[in-house]
Amino acid sequence: QKEVEQDPGPLSVPEGAIVSLNCTYSNSAFQYFMWYRQYSRKGPELLMYTYSSGNKEDGRFTAQVDKSSKYISLFIRDSQPSDSATYLCAMTVSGNTPLVFGKGTRLSVIA
Amino acid sequence: GAGVSQSPSNKVTEKGKDVELRCDPISGHTALYWYRQSLGQGLEFLIYFQGNSAPDKSGLPSDRFSAERTGGSVSTLTIQRTQQEDSAVYLCASSSPRGGKTEAFFGQGTRLTVV
């Protein structure tokens, strides 16, 4: 079993839809959770960062962490064509350990 | 600088040749990571530097791969005797894990093609 599982998609939604992206993990020691957005032929861009269970909101984006279920989610409200990208979840145990990534979910938002 | 800088952005090399990839992290960031991303795949961890501690080399796929970080800043990833399976995008990231913060910021990557 991989440490971090993420459905690669592709996921295609109409403009304005609510998008739900998810990752599960097996290592209960993970404490810090991140979501990255990666456009084609670009480096990953940090979107959201959280270290506690519960929700964190930033504009149209909400990150949700459920440590008891080892499950994290990213919600995108009012999705836009510019949101079309690959979304990668990442997590780590501490500030002194490397990030472990999911494989990424490719999202297309159709106008 | 304002962000993580990687050079070159693209590199085409012949099988068997050595290559060096460079990463300039964000000024003041003590942690530096190298990852590899193959076509359609997620990010594969290669090596991690944190301050003056011994680097975590657990992700390096073979002894053809090595990396160093001089003066706690610039890092160079070296691949010796390149093979076609080394073709990938090599990504560098840096972070400042003071206070337990672990957000890592990535460069644009070096696209390596071994022919």
JSON list of C-alpha atoms in Angstrom, two decimals:
[
{"chain": "A", "resi": 1, "resn": "GLN", "atom": "CA", "xyz": [0.00, 0.00, 0.00]},
{"chain": "A", "resi": 2, "resn": "LYS", "atom": "CA", "xyz": [1.36, 3.41, -0.96]},
{"chain": "A", "resi": 3, "resn": "GLU", "atom": "CA", "xyz": [1.70, 5.94, 1.84]},
{"chain": "A", "resi": 4, "resn": "VAL", "atom": "CA", "xyz": [-0.52, 8.43, 0.02]},
{"chain": "A", "resi": 5, "resn": "GLU", "atom": "CA", "xyz": [-3.30, 7.46, -2.39]},
{"chain": "A", "resi": 6, "resn": "GLN", "atom": "CA", "xyz": [-4.88, 9.93, -4.79]},
{"chain": "A", "resi": 7, "resn": "ASP", "atom": "CA", "xyz": [-7.24, 9.21, -7.68]},
{"chain": "A", "resi": 8, "resn": "PRO", "atom": "CA", "xyz": [-5.48, 10.43, -10.85]},
{"chain": "A", "resi": 9, "resn": "GLY", "atom": "CA", "xyz": [-8.73, 11.24, -12.65]},
{"chain": "A", "resi": 10, "resn": "PRO", "atom": "CA", "xyz": [-9.07, 12.87, -15.09]},
{"chain": "A", "resi": 11, "resn": "LEU", "atom": "CA", "xyz": [-11.95, 14.83, -13.61]},
{"chain": "A", "resi": 12, "resn": "SER", "atom": "CA", "xyz": [-14.01, 17.03, -15.91]},
{"chain": "A", "resi": 13, "resn": "VAL", "atom": "CA", "xyz": [-16.60, 19.48, -14.55]},
{"chain": "A", "resi": 14, "resn": "PRO", "atom": "CA", "xyz": [-18.63, 22.40, -15.96]},
{"chain": "A", "resi": 15, "resn": "GLU", "atom": "CA", "xyz": [-17.72, 25.95, -15.02]},
{"chain": "A", "resi": 16, "resn": "GLY", "atom": "CA", "xyz": [-19.28, 26.97, -11.70]},
{"chain": "A", "resi": 17, "resn": "ALA", "atom": "CA", "xyz": [-19.35, 23.45, -10.27]},
{"chain": "A", "resi": 18, "resn": "ILE", "atom": "CA", "xyz": [-18.06, 22.52, -6.84]},
{"chain": "A", "resi": 19, "resn": "VAL", "atom": "CA", "xyz": [-15.02, 20.26, -7.12]},
{"chain": "A", "resi": 20, "resn": "SER", "atom": "CA", "xyz": [-13.97, 17.76, -4.48]},
{"chain": "A", "resi": 21, "resn": "LEU", "atom": "CA", "xyz": [-10.45, 16.31, -4.56]},
{"chain": "A", "resi": 22, "resn": "ASN", "atom": "CA", "xyz": [-9.32, 13.71, -2.05]},
{"chain": "A", "resi": 23, "resn": "CYS", "atom": "CA", "xyz": [-6.34, 11.83, -0.67]},
{"chain": "A", "resi": 24, "resn": "THR", "atom": "CA", "xyz": [-6.04, 9.02, 1.83]},
{"chain": "A", "resi": 25, "resn": "TYR", "atom": "CA", "xyz": [-2.91, 8.12, 3.72]},
{"chain": "A", "resi": 26, "resn": "SER", "atom": "CA", "xyz": [-1.65, 5.27, 5.83]},
{"chain": "A", "resi": 27, "resn": "ASN", "atom": "CA", "xyz": [0.98, 6.89, 8.07]},
{"chain": "A", "resi": 28, "resn": "SER", "atom": "CA", "xyz": [-0.71, 8.22, 11.20]},
{"chain": "A", "resi": 29, "resn": "ALA", "atom": "CA", "xyz": [2.46, 10.20, 11.99]},
{"chain": "A", "resi": 30, "resn": "PHE", "atom": "CA", "xyz": [1.72, 12.71, 9.22]},
{"chain": "A", "resi": 31, "resn": "GLN", "atom": "CA", "xyz": [0.95, 16.04, 10.86]},
{"chain": "A", "resi": 32, "resn": "TYR", "atom": "CA", "xyz": [1.22, 18.65, 8.10]},
{"chain": "A", "resi": 33, "resn": "PHE", "atom": "CA", "xyz": [-0.87, 18.64, 4.95]},
{"chain": "A", "resi": 34, "resn": "MET", "atom": "CA", "xyz": [-0.60, 20.64, 1.76]},
{"chain": "A", "resi": 35, "resn": "TRP", "atom": "CA", "xyz": [-2.31, 20.99, -1.59]},
{"chain": "A", "resi": 36, "resn": "TYR", "atom": "CA", "xyz": [-0.37, 22.04, -4.65]},
{"chain": "A", "resi": 37, "resn": "ARG", "atom": "CA", "xyz": [-1.63, 23.09, -8.08]},
{"chain": "A", "resi": 38, "resn": "GLN", "atom": "CA", "xyz": [0.51, 22.30, -11.10]},
{"chain": "A", "resi": 39, "resn": "TYR", "atom": "CA", "xyz": [-0.14, 23.74, -14.54]},
{"chain": "A", "resi": 40, "resn": "SER", "atom": "CA", "xyz": [1.26, 21.94, -17.55]},
{"chain": "A", "resi": 41, "resn": "ARG", "atom": "CA", "xyz": [5.06, 22.26, -17.83]},
{"chain": "A", "resi": 42, "resn": "LYS", "atom": "CA", "xyz": [5.24, 24.34, -14.64]},
{"chain": "A", "resi": 43, "resn": "GLY", "atom": "CA", "xyz": [6.43, 23.65, -11.10]},
{"chain": "A", "resi": 44, "resn": "PRO", "atom": "CA", "xyz": [3.89, 22.88, -8.34]},
{"chain": "A", "resi": 45, "resn": "GLU", "atom": "CA", "xyz": [2.39, 25.96, -6.69]},
{"chain": "A", "resi": 46, "resn": "LEU", "atom": "CA", "xyz": [1.42, 25.84, -3.02]},
{"chain": "A", "resi": 47, "resn": "LEU", "atom": "CA", "xyz": [-2.33, 26.38, -2.60]},
{"chain": "A", "resi": 48, "resn": "MET", "atom": "CA", "xyz": [-3.22, 25.40, 0.93]},
{"chain": "A", "resi": 49, "resn": "TYR", "atom": "CA", "xyz": [-1.36, 24.38, 4.08]},
{"chain": "A", "resi": 50, "resn": "THR", "atom": "CA", "xyz": [-2.84, 23.03, 7.29]},
{"chain": "A", "resi": 51, "resn": "TYR", "atom": "CA", "xyz": [-1.69, 21.07, 10.30]},
{"chain": "A", "resi": 52, "resn": "SER", "atom": "CA", "xyz": [-4.86, 20.38, 12.23]},
{"chain": "A", "resi": 53, "resn": "SER", "atom": "CA", "xyz": [-8.03, 18.45, 11.71]},
{"chain": "A", "resi": 54, "resn": "GLY", "atom": "CA", "xyz": [-10.94, 20.51, 10.48]},
{"chain": "A", "resi": 55, "resn": "ASN", "atom": "CA", "xyz": [-11.46, 23.03, 7.71]},
{"chain": "A", "resi": 56, "resn": "LYS", "atom": "CA", "xyz": [-9.34, 25.89, 6.42]},
{"chain": "A", "resi": 57, "resn": "GLU", "atom": "CA", "xyz": [-10.78, 28.30, 3.90]},
{"chain": "A", "resi": 58, "resn": "ASP", "atom": "CA", "xyz": [-9.01, 30.63, 1.48]},
{"chain": "A", "resi": 59, "resn": "GLY", "atom": "CA", "xyz": [-11.22, 32.32, -1.07]},
{"chain": "A", "resi": 60, "resn": "ARG", "atom": "CA", "xyz": [-12.84, 29.67, -3.26]},
{"chain": "A", "resi": 61, "resn": "PHE", "atom": "CA", "xyz": [-10.67, 26.92, -1.76]},
{"chain": "A", "resi": 62, "resn": "THR", "atom": "CA", "xyz": [-11.34, 24.89, 1.38]},
{"chain": "A", "resi": 63, "resn": "ALA", "atom": "CA", "xyz": [-8.93, 22.29, 2.75]},
{"chain": "A", "resi": 64, "resn": "GLN", "atom": "CA", "xyz": [-10.34, 19.66, 5.06]},
{"chain": "A", "resi": 65, "resn": "VAL", "atom": "CA", "xyz": [-8.36, 17.23, 7.20]},
{"chain": "A", "resi": 66, "resn": "ASP", "atom": "CA", "xyz": [-9.75, 14.25, 9.09]},
{"chain": "A", "resi": 67, "resn": "LYS", "atom": "CA", "xyz": [-6.84, 12.66, 10.95]},
{"chain": "A", "resi": 68, "resn": "SER", "atom": "CA", "xyz": [-9.00, 9.98, 12.53]},
{"chain": "A", "resi": 69, "resn": "SER", "atom": "CA", "xyz": [-9.94, 8.69, 9.07]},
{"chain": "A", "resi": 70, "resn": "LYS", "atom": "CA", "xyz": [-6.57, 9.57, 7.49]},
{"chain": "A", "resi": 71, "resn": "TYR", "atom": "CA", "xyz": [-8.38, 11.50, 4.79]},
{"chain": "A", "resi": 72, "resn": "ILE", "atom": "CA", "xyz": [-7.88, 14.97, 3.36]},
{"chain": "A", "resi": 73, "resn": "SER", "atom": "CA", "xyz": [-9.91, 16.92, 0.85]},
{"chain": "A", "resi": 74, "resn": "LEU", "atom": "CA", "xyz": [-9.72, 20.07, -1.22]},
{"chain": "A", "resi": 75, "resn": "PHE", "atom": "CA", "xyz": [-12.94, 21.76, -2.28]},
{"chain": "A", "resi": 76, "resn": "ILE", "atom": "CA", "xyz": [-13.07, 24.34, -5.04]},
{"chain": "A", "resi": 77, "resn": "ARG", "atom": "CA", "xyz": [-16.22, 26.46, -5.21]},
{"chain": "A", "resi": 78, "resn": "ASP", "atom": "CA", "xyz": [-17.44, 28.23, -8.34]},
{"chain": "A", "resi": 79, "resn": "SER", "atom": "CA", "xyz": [-14.80, 26.47, -10.41]},
{"chain": "A", "resi": 80, "resn": "GLN", "atom": "CA", "xyz": [-13.28, 28.40, -13.31]},
{"chain": "A", "resi": 81, "resn": "PRO", "atom": "CA", "xyz": [-11.54, 27.24, -16.51]},
{"chain": "A", "resi": 82, "resn": "SER", "atom": "CA", "xyz": [-8.34, 28.72, -15.03]},
{"chain": "A", "resi": 83, "resn": "ASP", "atom": "CA", "xyz": [-8.59, 26.07, -12.29]},
{"chain": "A", "resi": 84, "resn": "SER", "atom": "CA", "xyz": [-7.82, 23.41, -14.90]},
{"chain": "A", "resi": 85, "resn": "ALA", "atom": "CA", "xyz": [-4.58, 21.84, -13.67]},
{"chain": "A", "resi": 86, "resn": "THR", "atom": "CA", "xyz": [-3.21, 18.86, -11.78]},
{"chain": "A", "resi": 87, "resn": "TYR", "atom": "CA", "xyz": [-3.79, 19.00, -8.03]},
{"chain": "A", "resi": 88, "resn": "LEU", "atom": "CA", "xyz": [-1.29, 17.24, -5.77]},
{"chain": "A", "resi": 89, "resn": "CYS", "atom": "CA", "xyz": [-1.73, 16.48, -2.11]},
{"chain": "A", "resi": 90, "resn": "ALA", "atom": "CA", "xyz": [1.39, 16.35, 0.06]},
{"chain": "A", "resi": 91, "resn": "MET", "atom": "CA", "xyz": [2.05, 15.58, 3.68]},
{"chain": "A", "resi": 92, "resn": "THR", "atom": "CA", "xyz": [4.89, 15.21, 6.13]},
{"chain": "A", "resi": 93, "resn": "VAL", "atom": "CA", "xyz": [5.65, 14.25, 9.70]},
{"chain": "A", "resi": 94, "resn": "SER", "atom": "CA", "xyz": [7.61, 17.33, 10.73]},
{"chain": "A", "resi": 95, "resn": "GLY", "atom": "CA", "xyz": [9.68, 20.24, 9.50]},
{"chain": "A", "resi": 96, "resn": "ASN", "atom": "CA", "xyz": [12.67, 17.93, 9.28]},
{"chain": "A", "resi": 97, "resn": "THR", "atom": "CA", "xyz": [11.24, 15.25, 7.03]},
{"chain": "A", "resi": 98, "resn": "PRO", "atom": "CA", "xyz": [10.57, 15.23, 3.29]},
{"chain": "A", "resi": 99, "resn": "LEU", "atom": "CA", "xyz": [7.12, 15.75, 1.81]},
{"chain": "A", "resi": 100, "resn": "VAL", "atom": "CA", "xyz": [5.29, 12.68, 0.52]},
{"chain": "A", "resi": 101, "resn": "PHE", "atom": "CA", "xyz": [3.09, 13.37, -2.50]},
{"chain": "A", "resi": 102, "resn": "GLY", "atom": "CA", "xyz": [0.06, 11.76, -4.03]},
{"chain": "A", "resi": 103, "resn": "LYS", "atom": "CA", "xyz": [0.16, 11.11, -7.78]},
{"chain": "A", "resi": 104, "resn": "GLY", "atom": "CA", "xyz": [-2.06, 14.11, -8.49]},
{"chain": "A", "resi": 105, "resn": "THR", "atom": "CA", "xyz": [-5.57, 14.51, -9.92]},
{"chain": "A", "resi": 106, "resn": "ARG", "atom": "CA", "xyz": [-5.94, 16.13, -13.33]},
{"chain": "A", "resi": 107, "resn": "LEU", "atom": "CA", "xyz": [-8.89, 18.54, -13.35]},
{"chain": "A", "resi": 108, "resn": "SER", "atom": "CA", "xyz": [-10.54, 20.13, -16.38]},
{"chain": "A", "resi": 109, "resn": "VAL", "atom": "CA", "xyz": [-13.14, 22.87, -15.92]},
{"chain": "A", "resi": 110, "resn": "ILE", "atom": "CA", "xyz": [-15.16, 23.30, -19.07]},
{"chain": "A", "resi": 111, "resn": "ALA", "atom": "CA", "xyz": [-16.57, 26.74, -19.96]},
{"chain": "B", "resi": 1, "resn": "GLY", "atom": "CA", "xyz": [15.76, 35.89, -4.98]},
{"chain": "B", "resi": 2, "resn": "ALA", "atom": "CA", "xyz": [12.00, 36.03, -5.05]},
{"chain": "B", "resi": 3, "resn": "GLY", "atom": "CA", "xyz": [11.52, 32.34, -5.72]},
{"chain": "B", "resi": 4, "resn": "VAL", "atom": "CA", "xyz": [13.32, 29.05, -6.25]},
{"chain": "B", "resi": 5, "resn": "SER", "atom": "CA", "xyz": [15.43, 29.20, -9.39]},
{"chain": "B", "resi": 6, "resn": "GLN", "atom": "CA", "xyz": [16.52, 26.15, -11.36]},
{"chain": "B", "resi": 7, "resn": "SER", "atom": "CA", "xyz": [18.89, 25.88, -14.29]},
{"chain": "B", "resi": 8, "resn": "PRO", "atom": "CA", "xyz": [18.94, 24.84, -16.99]},
{"chain": "B", "resi": 9, "resn": "SER", "atom": "CA", "xyz": [15.23, 24.76, -17.74]},
{"chain": "B", "resi": 10, "resn": "ASN", "atom": "CA", "xyz": [15.79, 22.11, -20.40]},
{"chain": "B", "resi": 11, "resn": "LYS", "atom": "CA", "xyz": [18.65, 19.70, -20.93]},
{"chain": "B", "resi": 12, "resn": "VAL", "atom": "CA", "xyz": [19.12, 17.14, -23.68]},
{"chain": "B", "resi": 13, "resn": "THR", "atom": "CA", "xyz": [22.04, 14.78, -23.18]},
{"chain": "B", "resi": 14, "resn": "GLU", "atom": "CA", "xyz": [23.37, 11.63, -24.73]},
{"chain": "B", "resi": 15, "resn": "LYS", "atom": "CA", "xyz": [23.12, 8.35, -22.90]},
{"chain": "B", "resi": 16, "resn": "GLY", "atom": "CA", "xyz": [26.23, 7.78, -20.81]},
{"chain": "B", "resi": 17, "resn": "LYS", "atom": "CA", "xyz": [27.07, 11.45, -20.28]},
{"chain": "B", "resi": 18, "resn": "ASP", "atom": "CA", "xyz": [27.06, 13.17, -16.88]},
{"chain": "B", "resi": 19, "resn": "VAL", "atom": "CA", "xyz": [24.72, 16.08, -16.15]},
{"chain": "B", "resi": 20, "resn": "GLU", "atom": "CA", "xyz": [24.55, 18.71, -13.42]},
{"chain": "B", "resi": 21, "resn": "LEU", "atom": "CA", "xyz": [21.34, 20.42, -12.42]},
{"chain": "B", "resi": 22, "resn": "ARG", "atom": "CA", "xyz": [21.38, 23.56, -10.30]},
{"chain": "B", "resi": 23, "resn": "CYS", "atom": "CA", "xyz": [18.97, 24.91, -7.69]},
{"chain": "B", "resi": 24, "resn": "ASP", "atom": "CA", "xyz": [19.01, 28.34, -6.05]},
{"chain": "B", "resi": 25, "resn": "PRO", "atom": "CA", "xyz": [16.61, 28.23, -3.09]},
{"chain": "B", "resi": 26, "resn": "ILE", "atom": "CA", "xyz": [14.69, 31.13, -1.60]},
{"chain": "B", "resi": 27, "resn": "SER", "atom": "CA", "xyz": [17.05, 33.27, 0.45]},
{"chain": "B", "resi": 28, "resn": "GLY", "atom": "CA", "xyz": [17.05, 32.23, 4.11]},
{"chain": "B", "resi": 29, "resn": "HIS", "atom": "CA", "xyz": [15.40, 28.87, 3.55]},
{"chain": "B", "resi": 30, "resn": "THR", "atom": "CA", "xyz": [17.31, 26.20, 5.41]},
{"chain": "B", "resi": 31, "resn": "ALA", "atom": "CA", "xyz": [15.61, 23.15, 3.92]},
{"chain": "B", "resi": 32, "resn": "LEU", "atom": "CA", "xyz": [16.05, 22.08, 0.30]},
{"chain": "B", "resi": 33, "resn": "TYR", "atom": "CA", "xyz": [14.47, 19.14, -1.52]},
{"chain": "B", "resi": 34, "resn": "TRP", "atom": "CA", "xyz": [15.00, 17.44, -4.86]},
{"chain": "B", "resi": 35, "resn": "TYR", "atom": "CA", "xyz": [12.13, 15.54, -6.47]},
{"chain": "B", "resi": 36, "resn": "ARG", "atom": "CA", "xyz": [11.73, 13.79, -9.80]},
{"chain": "B", "resi": 37, "resn": "GLN", "atom": "CA", "xyz": [8.52, 13.77, -11.83]},
{"chain": "B", "resi": 38, "resn": "SER", "atom": "CA", "xyz": [8.16, 11.34, -14.69]},
{"chain": "B", "resi": 39, "resn": "LEU", "atom": "CA", "xyz": [5.48, 11.77, -17.36]},
{"chain": "B", "resi": 40, "resn": "GLY", "atom": "CA", "xyz": [2.05, 11.41, -15.78]},
{"chain": "B", "resi": 41, "resn": "GLN", "atom": "CA", "xyz": [3.51, 10.46, -12.42]},
{"chain": "B", "resi": 42, "resn": "GLY", "atom": "CA", "xyz": [3.58, 12.07, -9.02]},
{"chain": "B", "resi": 43, "resn": "LEU", "atom": "CA", "xyz": [6.62, 13.52, -7.36]},
{"chain": "B", "resi": 44, "resn": "GLU", "atom": "CA", "xyz": [9.30, 11.03, -6.37]},
{"chain": "B", "resi": 45, "resn": "PHE", "atom": "CA", "xyz": [11.48, 12.16, -3.46]},
{"chain": "B", "resi": 46, "resn": "LEU", "atom": "CA", "xyz": [15.22, 12.07, -4.14]},
{"chain": "B", "resi": 47, "resn": "ILE", "atom": "CA", "xyz": [17.16, 13.91, -1.42]},
{"chain": "B", "resi": 48, "resn": "TYR", "atom": "CA", "xyz": [16.59, 16.41, 1.39]},
{"chain": "B", "resi": 49, "resn": "PHE", "atom": "CA", "xyz": [19.00, 18.90, 2.98]},
{"chain": "B", "resi": 50, "resn": "GLN", "atom": "CA", "xyz": [18.23, 20.64, 6.28]},
{"chain": "B", "resi": 51, "resn": "GLY", "atom": "CA", "xyz": [20.71, 23.17, 7.61]},
{"chain": "B", "resi": 52, "resn": "ASN", "atom": "CA", "xyz": [23.97, 21.57, 8.64]},
{"chain": "B", "resi": 53, "resn": "SER", "atom": "CA", "xyz": [22.47, 18.14, 9.24]},
{"chain": "B", "resi": 54, "resn": "ALA", "atom": "CA", "xyz": [23.49, 15.13, 7.18]},
{"chain": "B", "resi": 55, "resn": "PRO", "atom": "CA", "xyz": [21.25, 14.97, 4.10]},
{"chain": "B", "resi": 56, "resn": "ASP", "atom": "CA", "xyz": [18.47, 12.40, 3.80]},
{"chain": "B", "resi": 57, "resn": "LYS", "atom": "CA", "xyz": [19.55, 10.49, 0.69]},
{"chain": "B", "resi": 58, "resn": "SER", "atom": "CA", "xyz": [17.00, 7.69, 1.06]},
{"chain": "B", "resi": 59, "resn": "GLY", "atom": "CA", "xyz": [15.25, 8.51, -2.21]},
{"chain": "B", "resi": 60, "resn": "LEU", "atom": "CA", "xyz": [18.22, 8.45, -4.55]},
{"chain": "B", "resi": 61, "resn": "PRO", "atom": "CA", "xyz": [17.49, 5.63, -7.05]},
{"chain": "B", "resi": 62, "resn": "SER", "atom": "CA", "xyz": [21.10, 4.55, -7.63]},
{"chain": "B", "resi": 63, "resn": "ASP", "atom": "CA", "xyz": [24.69, 5.48, -6.88]},
{"chain": "B", "resi": 64, "resn": "ARG", "atom": "CA", "xyz": [24.76, 7.37, -10.19]},
{"chain": "B", "resi": 65, "resn": "PHE", "atom": "CA", "xyz": [22.81, 10.11, -8.44]},
{"chain": "B", "resi": 66, "resn": "SER", "atom": "CA", "xyz": [24.41, 12.49, -5.98]},
{"chain": "B", "resi": 67, "resn": "ALA", "atom": "CA", "xyz": [23.74, 15.98, -4.68]},
{"chain": "B", "resi": 68, "resn": "GLU", "atom": "CA", "xyz": [25.53, 18.58, -2.69]},
{"chain": "B", "resi": 69, "resn": "ARG", "atom": "CA", "xyz": [24.62, 21.86, -1.12]},
{"chain": "B", "resi": 70, "resn": "THR", "atom": "CA", "xyz": [27.38, 24.39, -0.75]},
{"chain": "B", "resi": 71, "resn": "GLY", "atom": "CA", "xyz": [27.32, 26.97, 2.02]},
{"chain": "B", "resi": 72, "resn": "GLY", "atom": "CA", "xyz": [23.78, 26.04, 2.96]},
{"chain": "B", "resi": 73, "resn": "SER", "atom": "CA", "xyz": [22.43, 27.68, -0.18]},
{"chain": "B", "resi": 74, "resn": "VAL", "atom": "CA", "xyz": [22.87, 26.55, -3.79]},
{"chain": "B", "resi": 75, "resn": "SER", "atom": "CA", "xyz": [22.47, 22.85, -4.53]},
{"chain": "B", "resi": 76, "resn": "THR", "atom": "CA", "xyz": [23.67, 20.74, -7.45]},
{"chain": "B", "resi": 77, "resn": "LEU", "atom": "CA", "xyz": [22.17, 17.39, -8.42]},
{"chain": "B", "resi": 78, "resn": "THR", "atom": "CA", "xyz": [24.56, 15.28, -10.47]},
{"chain": "B", "resi": 79, "resn": "ILE", "atom": "CA", "xyz": [23.57, 12.28, -12.55]},
{"chain": "B", "resi": 80, "resn": "GLN", "atom": "CA", "xyz": [26.49, 10.22, -13.82]},
{"chain": "B", "resi": 81, "resn": "ARG", "atom": "CA", "xyz": [26.38, 7.95, -16.87]},
{"chain": "B", "resi": 82, "resn": "THR", "atom": "CA", "xyz": [22.82, 8.99, -17.69]},
{"chain": "B", "resi": 83, "resn": "GLN", "atom": "CA", "xyz": [20.31, 6.38, -18.85]},
{"chain": "B", "resi": 84, "resn": "GLN", "atom": "CA", "xyz": [17.11, 6.84, -20.83]},
{"chain": "B", "resi": 85, "resn": "GLU", "atom": "CA", "xyz": [15.03, 6.06, -17.73]},
{"chain": "B", "resi": 86, "resn": "ASP", "atom": "CA", "xyz": [16.54, 9.16, -16.11]},
{"chain": "B", "resi": 87, "resn": "SER", "atom": "CA", "xyz": [14.46, 11.31, -18.48]},
{"chain": "B", "resi": 88, "resn": "ALA", "atom": "CA", "xyz": [12.08, 13.30, -16.28]},
{"chain": "B", "resi": 89, "resn": "VAL", "atom": "CA", "xyz": [11.47, 16.73, -14.80]},
{"chain": "B", "resi": 90, "resn": "TYR", "atom": "CA", "xyz": [13.73, 17.36, -11.81]},
{"chain": "B", "resi": 91, "resn": "LEU", "atom": "CA", "xyz": [12.13, 19.70, -9.30]},
{"chain": "B", "resi": 92, "resn": "CYS", "atom": "CA", "xyz": [13.78, 21.55, -6.46]},
{"chain": "B", "resi": 93, "resn": "ALA", "atom": "CA", "xyz": [11.94, 23.06, -3.50]},
{"chain": "B", "resi": 94, "resn": "SER", "atom": "CA", "xyz": [12.93, 24.98, -0.41]},
{"chain": "B", "resi": 95, "resn": "SER", "atom": "CA", "xyz": [11.28, 25.72, 2.91]},
{"chain": "B", "resi": 96, "resn": "SER", "atom": "CA", "xyz": [11.93, 27.41, 6.20]},
{"chain": "B", "resi": 97, "resn": "PRO", "atom": "CA", "xyz": [10.79, 24.94, 8.83]},
{"chain": "B", "resi": 98, "resn": "ARG", "atom": "CA", "xyz": [11.16, 27.22, 11.82]},
{"chain": "B", "resi": 99, "resn": "GLY", "atom": "CA", "xyz": [8.27, 26.84, 14.20]},
{"chain": "B", "resi": 100, "resn": "GLY", "atom": "CA", "xyz": [7.33, 23.55, 12.56]},
{"chain": "B", "resi": 101, "resn": "LYS", "atom": "CA", "xyz": [6.22, 25.21, 9.32]},
{"chain": "B", "resi": 102, "resn": "THR", "atom": "CA", "xyz": [6.79, 22.90, 6.38]},
{"chain": "B", "resi": 103, "resn": "GLU", "atom": "CA", "xyz": [5.42, 24.73, 3.33]},
{"chain": "B", "resi": 104, "resn": "ALA", "atom": "CA", "xyz": [7.74, 23.99, 0.45]},
{"chain": "B", "resi": 105, "resn": "PHE", "atom": "CA", "xyz": [8.03, 26.27, -2.57]},
{"chain": "B", "resi": 106, "resn": "PHE", "atom": "CA", "xyz": [9.05, 24.77, -5.89]},
{"chain": "B", "resi": 107, "resn": "GLY", "atom": "CA", "xyz": [11.08, 25.97, -8.82]},
{"chain": "B", "resi": 108, "resn": "GLN", "atom": "CA", "xyz": [9.96, 25.49, -12.42]},
{"chain": "B", "resi": 109, "resn": "GLY", "atom": "CA", "xyz": [12.03, 22.37, -12.81]},
{"chain": "B", "resi": 110, "resn": "THR", "atom": "CA", "xyz": [14.68, 21.10, -15.23]},
{"chain": "B", "resi": 111, "resn": "ARG", "atom": "CA", "xyz": [13.32, 18.91, -18.02]},
{"chain": "B", "resi": 112, "resn": "LEU", "atom": "CA", "xyz": [15.99, 16.28, -18.70]},
{"chain": "B", "resi": 113, "resn": "THR", "atom": "CA", "xyz": [15.87, 14.22, -21.86]},
{"chain": "B", "resi": 114, "resn": "VAL", "atom": "CA", "xyz": [18.39, 11.43, -22.35]},
{"chain": "B", "resi": 115, "resn": "VAL", "atom": "CA", "xyz": [18.70, 10.33, -25.98]}
]
